[in-house]
Amino acid sequence: MLDERMQNALNEQINWEIYSSYLYFSMSAYFESISLKGFANWMRVQAMEELTHVKRFYNYVIERGGRVLFSEIKSPPNEWESPLHAFQEVIEHEKQVTSRINSLMDLAIELRDHATTSFLKWFIDEQVEEEASADEIIQSLKLNENNPGGLFLIDKDLAQRTFIPPQDIGI
Ligand code: FEO
């Protein structure tokens, strides 16, 4: 059985993961509005991946005999000054998520909850990847500032990203 503090913290993280998806869908809509279809595709894939993170936490709380409780999701922004500005927000957001995952891990260790410690390792690794991929795009955008041809090529590249539903979390 999950400790109540752990359950509350995991439920709070579910809210954050849903907000992450909400934010990235909003960024996708922003990129659609400025005709950067590849960027919009990348953000939609990101939004879908965030929903799989929701599902991982959801499954885990239930598996441990806990209760998933949902709360209000704040509204995301809808406009950004530029693609670079949007991706700078992505990385800032992901850094906050990383810090929250680290706090969850700290709590699991404090409670000597070894099962939750093991479960959270997947997210620790995932956050390294999430920050690295956003940073890579930021570097490309910085190199191509004031270069519409470069932006077009990045857009084409980001159009290639596909969503692969993980097989281990069910529907
Ligand atoms: Fe679910 Fe992007 O962290």
Coordinates of C-alpha atoms and ligand atoms in Angstrom, one line a residue:
M1 CA 0.0 0.0 0.0
L2 CA 1.2 3.5 -0.9
D3 CA 2.0 5.9 1.9
E4 CA -0.5 8.8 1.7
R5 CA 2.3 11.4 1.2
M6 CA 3.6 9.4 -1.7
Q7 CA 0.2 8.9 -3.2
N8 CA -0.5 12.7 -3.0
A9 CA 2.8 13.5 -4.6
L10 CA 2.2 11.0 -7.5
N11 CA -1.3 12.4 -8.1
E12 CA 0.2 15.9 -8.2
Q13 CA 2.7 14.6 -10.8
I14 CA -0.2 13.2 -12.9
N15 CA -1.6 16.7 -13.0
W16 CA 1.8 18.0 -14.2
E17 CA 2.0 15.4 -16.9
I18 CA -1.5 16.3 -18.1
Y19 CA -0.5 20.0 -18.1
S20 CA 2.6 19.1 -20.1
S21 CA 0.4 17.5 -22.8
Y22 CA -1.9 20.5 -22.7
L23 CA 1.0 22.9 -23.1
Y24 CA 2.5 20.9 -26.1
F25 CA -0.9 20.6 -27.8
S26 CA -1.2 24.4 -27.5
M27 CA 2.3 24.9 -28.9
S28 CA 1.3 22.5 -31.8
A29 CA -1.7 24.7 -32.5
Y30 CA 0.6 27.8 -32.4
F31 CA 2.9 26.2 -35.0
E32 CA 0.0 25.3 -37.2
S33 CA -1.1 29.0 -37.0
I34 CA 2.3 30.1 -38.4
S35 CA 2.4 27.3 -41.0
L36 CA 5.3 25.4 -39.5
K37 CA 3.7 21.9 -40.0
G38 CA 6.9 20.0 -39.0
F39 CA 7.2 21.8 -35.7
A40 CA 3.4 21.3 -35.1
N41 CA 3.9 17.6 -35.7
W42 CA 6.8 17.4 -33.3
M43 CA 4.7 19.1 -30.6
R44 CA 1.8 16.8 -31.2
V45 CA 4.0 13.7 -30.8
Q46 CA 5.4 15.3 -27.6
A47 CA 1.9 15.9 -26.3
M48 CA 1.0 12.3 -27.0
E49 CA 4.1 11.1 -25.2
E50 CA 3.1 13.2 -22.2
L51 CA -0.2 11.3 -22.1
T52 CA 1.7 8.0 -21.9
H53 CA 3.6 9.5 -18.9
V54 CA 0.2 10.2 -17.3
K55 CA -0.8 6.6 -18.0
R56 CA 2.4 5.2 -16.4
F57 CA 1.7 7.1 -13.1
Y58 CA -2.0 6.2 -13.3
N59 CA -1.2 2.5 -13.7
Y60 CA 1.4 2.6 -10.9
V61 CA -0.8 4.2 -8.3
I62 CA -3.6 1.7 -9.0
E63 CA -1.2 -1.2 -9.0
R64 CA 0.0 -0.2 -5.6
G65 CA -3.6 -0.2 -4.3
G66 CA -3.8 3.6 -4.3
R67 CA -6.4 6.1 -5.5
V68 CA -5.9 8.3 -8.5
L69 CA -7.4 11.7 -7.9
F70 CA -7.6 14.4 -10.6
S71 CA -7.5 18.1 -10.0
E72 CA -7.9 21.3 -12.0
I73 CA -5.5 21.7 -14.9
K74 CA -4.3 25.3 -15.5
S75 CA -4.7 26.9 -18.9
P76 CA -1.5 26.9 -21.1
P77 CA -0.3 30.0 -23.0
N78 CA -1.5 30.1 -26.6
E79 CA 1.0 32.4 -28.3
W80 CA 4.8 32.7 -28.4
E81 CA 7.0 35.3 -30.0
S82 CA 8.9 32.9 -32.1
P83 CA 9.8 29.1 -32.5
L84 CA 12.9 29.8 -30.4
H85 CA 10.8 31.4 -27.7
A86 CA 8.4 28.4 -27.7
F87 CA 11.3 25.9 -27.4
Q88 CA 12.9 27.9 -24.6
E89 CA 9.7 27.5 -22.7
V90 CA 9.8 23.7 -23.5
I91 CA 13.2 23.4 -21.9
E92 CA 12.2 25.5 -18.9
H93 CA 9.1 23.4 -18.4
E94 CA 11.1 20.2 -18.7
K95 CA 13.6 21.4 -16.2
Q96 CA 10.7 21.9 -13.7
V97 CA 9.4 18.4 -14.5
T98 CA 12.9 17.0 -13.8
S99 CA 13.1 18.8 -10.5
R100 CA 9.7 17.4 -9.6
I101 CA 10.7 13.9 -10.5
N102 CA 13.8 14.3 -8.4
S103 CA 11.7 15.4 -5.5
L104 CA 9.4 12.4 -5.9
M105 CA 12.5 10.2 -5.8
D106 CA 13.8 12.0 -2.6
L107 CA 10.4 11.3 -1.0
A108 CA 10.4 7.6 -2.1
I109 CA 13.9 7.2 -0.6
E110 CA 12.9 9.0 2.6
L111 CA 9.9 6.7 3.0
R112 CA 12.1 3.6 2.1
D113 CA 9.6 2.9 -0.6
H114 CA 11.8 0.7 -2.8
A115 CA 9.0 -0.1 -5.4
T116 CA 8.4 3.6 -6.1
T117 CA 12.2 4.3 -6.2
S118 CA 12.4 1.6 -8.9
F119 CA 9.4 2.9 -10.8
L120 CA 10.7 6.4 -10.9
K121 CA 14.1 5.4 -12.4
W122 CA 12.4 5.2 -15.8
F123 CA 11.3 8.9 -15.5
I124 CA 14.8 10.0 -14.3
D125 CA 16.3 8.6 -17.5
E126 CA 13.4 9.9 -19.6
Q127 CA 14.0 13.5 -18.4
V128 CA 17.6 13.4 -19.5
E129 CA 16.4 12.6 -23.0
E130 CA 13.6 15.2 -22.9
E131 CA 15.9 18.0 -21.9
A132 CA 18.6 16.9 -24.5
S133 CA 16.2 16.8 -27.4
A134 CA 14.7 20.2 -26.6
D135 CA 18.2 21.6 -26.2
E136 CA 19.3 20.2 -29.6
I137 CA 16.4 22.0 -31.3
I138 CA 17.2 25.2 -29.5
Q139 CA 20.8 25.1 -30.7
S140 CA 19.6 24.5 -34.4
L141 CA 17.2 27.4 -34.0
K142 CA 19.9 29.7 -32.7
L143 CA 22.2 28.8 -35.5
N144 CA 19.5 29.6 -38.0
E145 CA 18.2 32.8 -36.5
N146 CA 17.5 35.2 -39.4
N147 CA 17.8 32.3 -41.9
P148 CA 14.3 31.3 -43.3
G149 CA 15.9 28.5 -45.4
G150 CA 17.4 27.0 -42.2
L151 CA 14.0 27.2 -40.4
F152 CA 12.4 25.4 -43.4
L153 CA 15.0 22.6 -43.1
I154 CA 14.4 22.2 -39.4
D155 CA 10.7 22.1 -40.0
K156 CA 11.2 19.3 -42.5
D157 CA 13.3 17.4 -40.0
L158 CA 10.8 17.8 -37.2
A159 CA 8.0 16.5 -39.5
Q160 CA 9.7 13.1 -39.4
R161 CA 9.0 12.5 -35.8
T162 CA 6.4 9.8 -35.2
F163 CA 4.5 8.7 -32.1
I164 CA 5.1 5.0 -31.2
P165 CA 2.7 3.9 -28.5
P166 CA 4.5 2.0 -25.8
Q167 CA 3.4 -1.6 -25.5
D168 CA 3.8 -1.9 -21.8
I169 CA 1.2 0.5 -20.4
G170 CA -2.1 -0.7 -22.0
I171 CA -4.7 1.7 -23.2
Ligands
FEO1 FE1 6.5 13.9 -18.9 FE2 8.1 15.9 -20.6 O1 7.9 15.1 -19.0

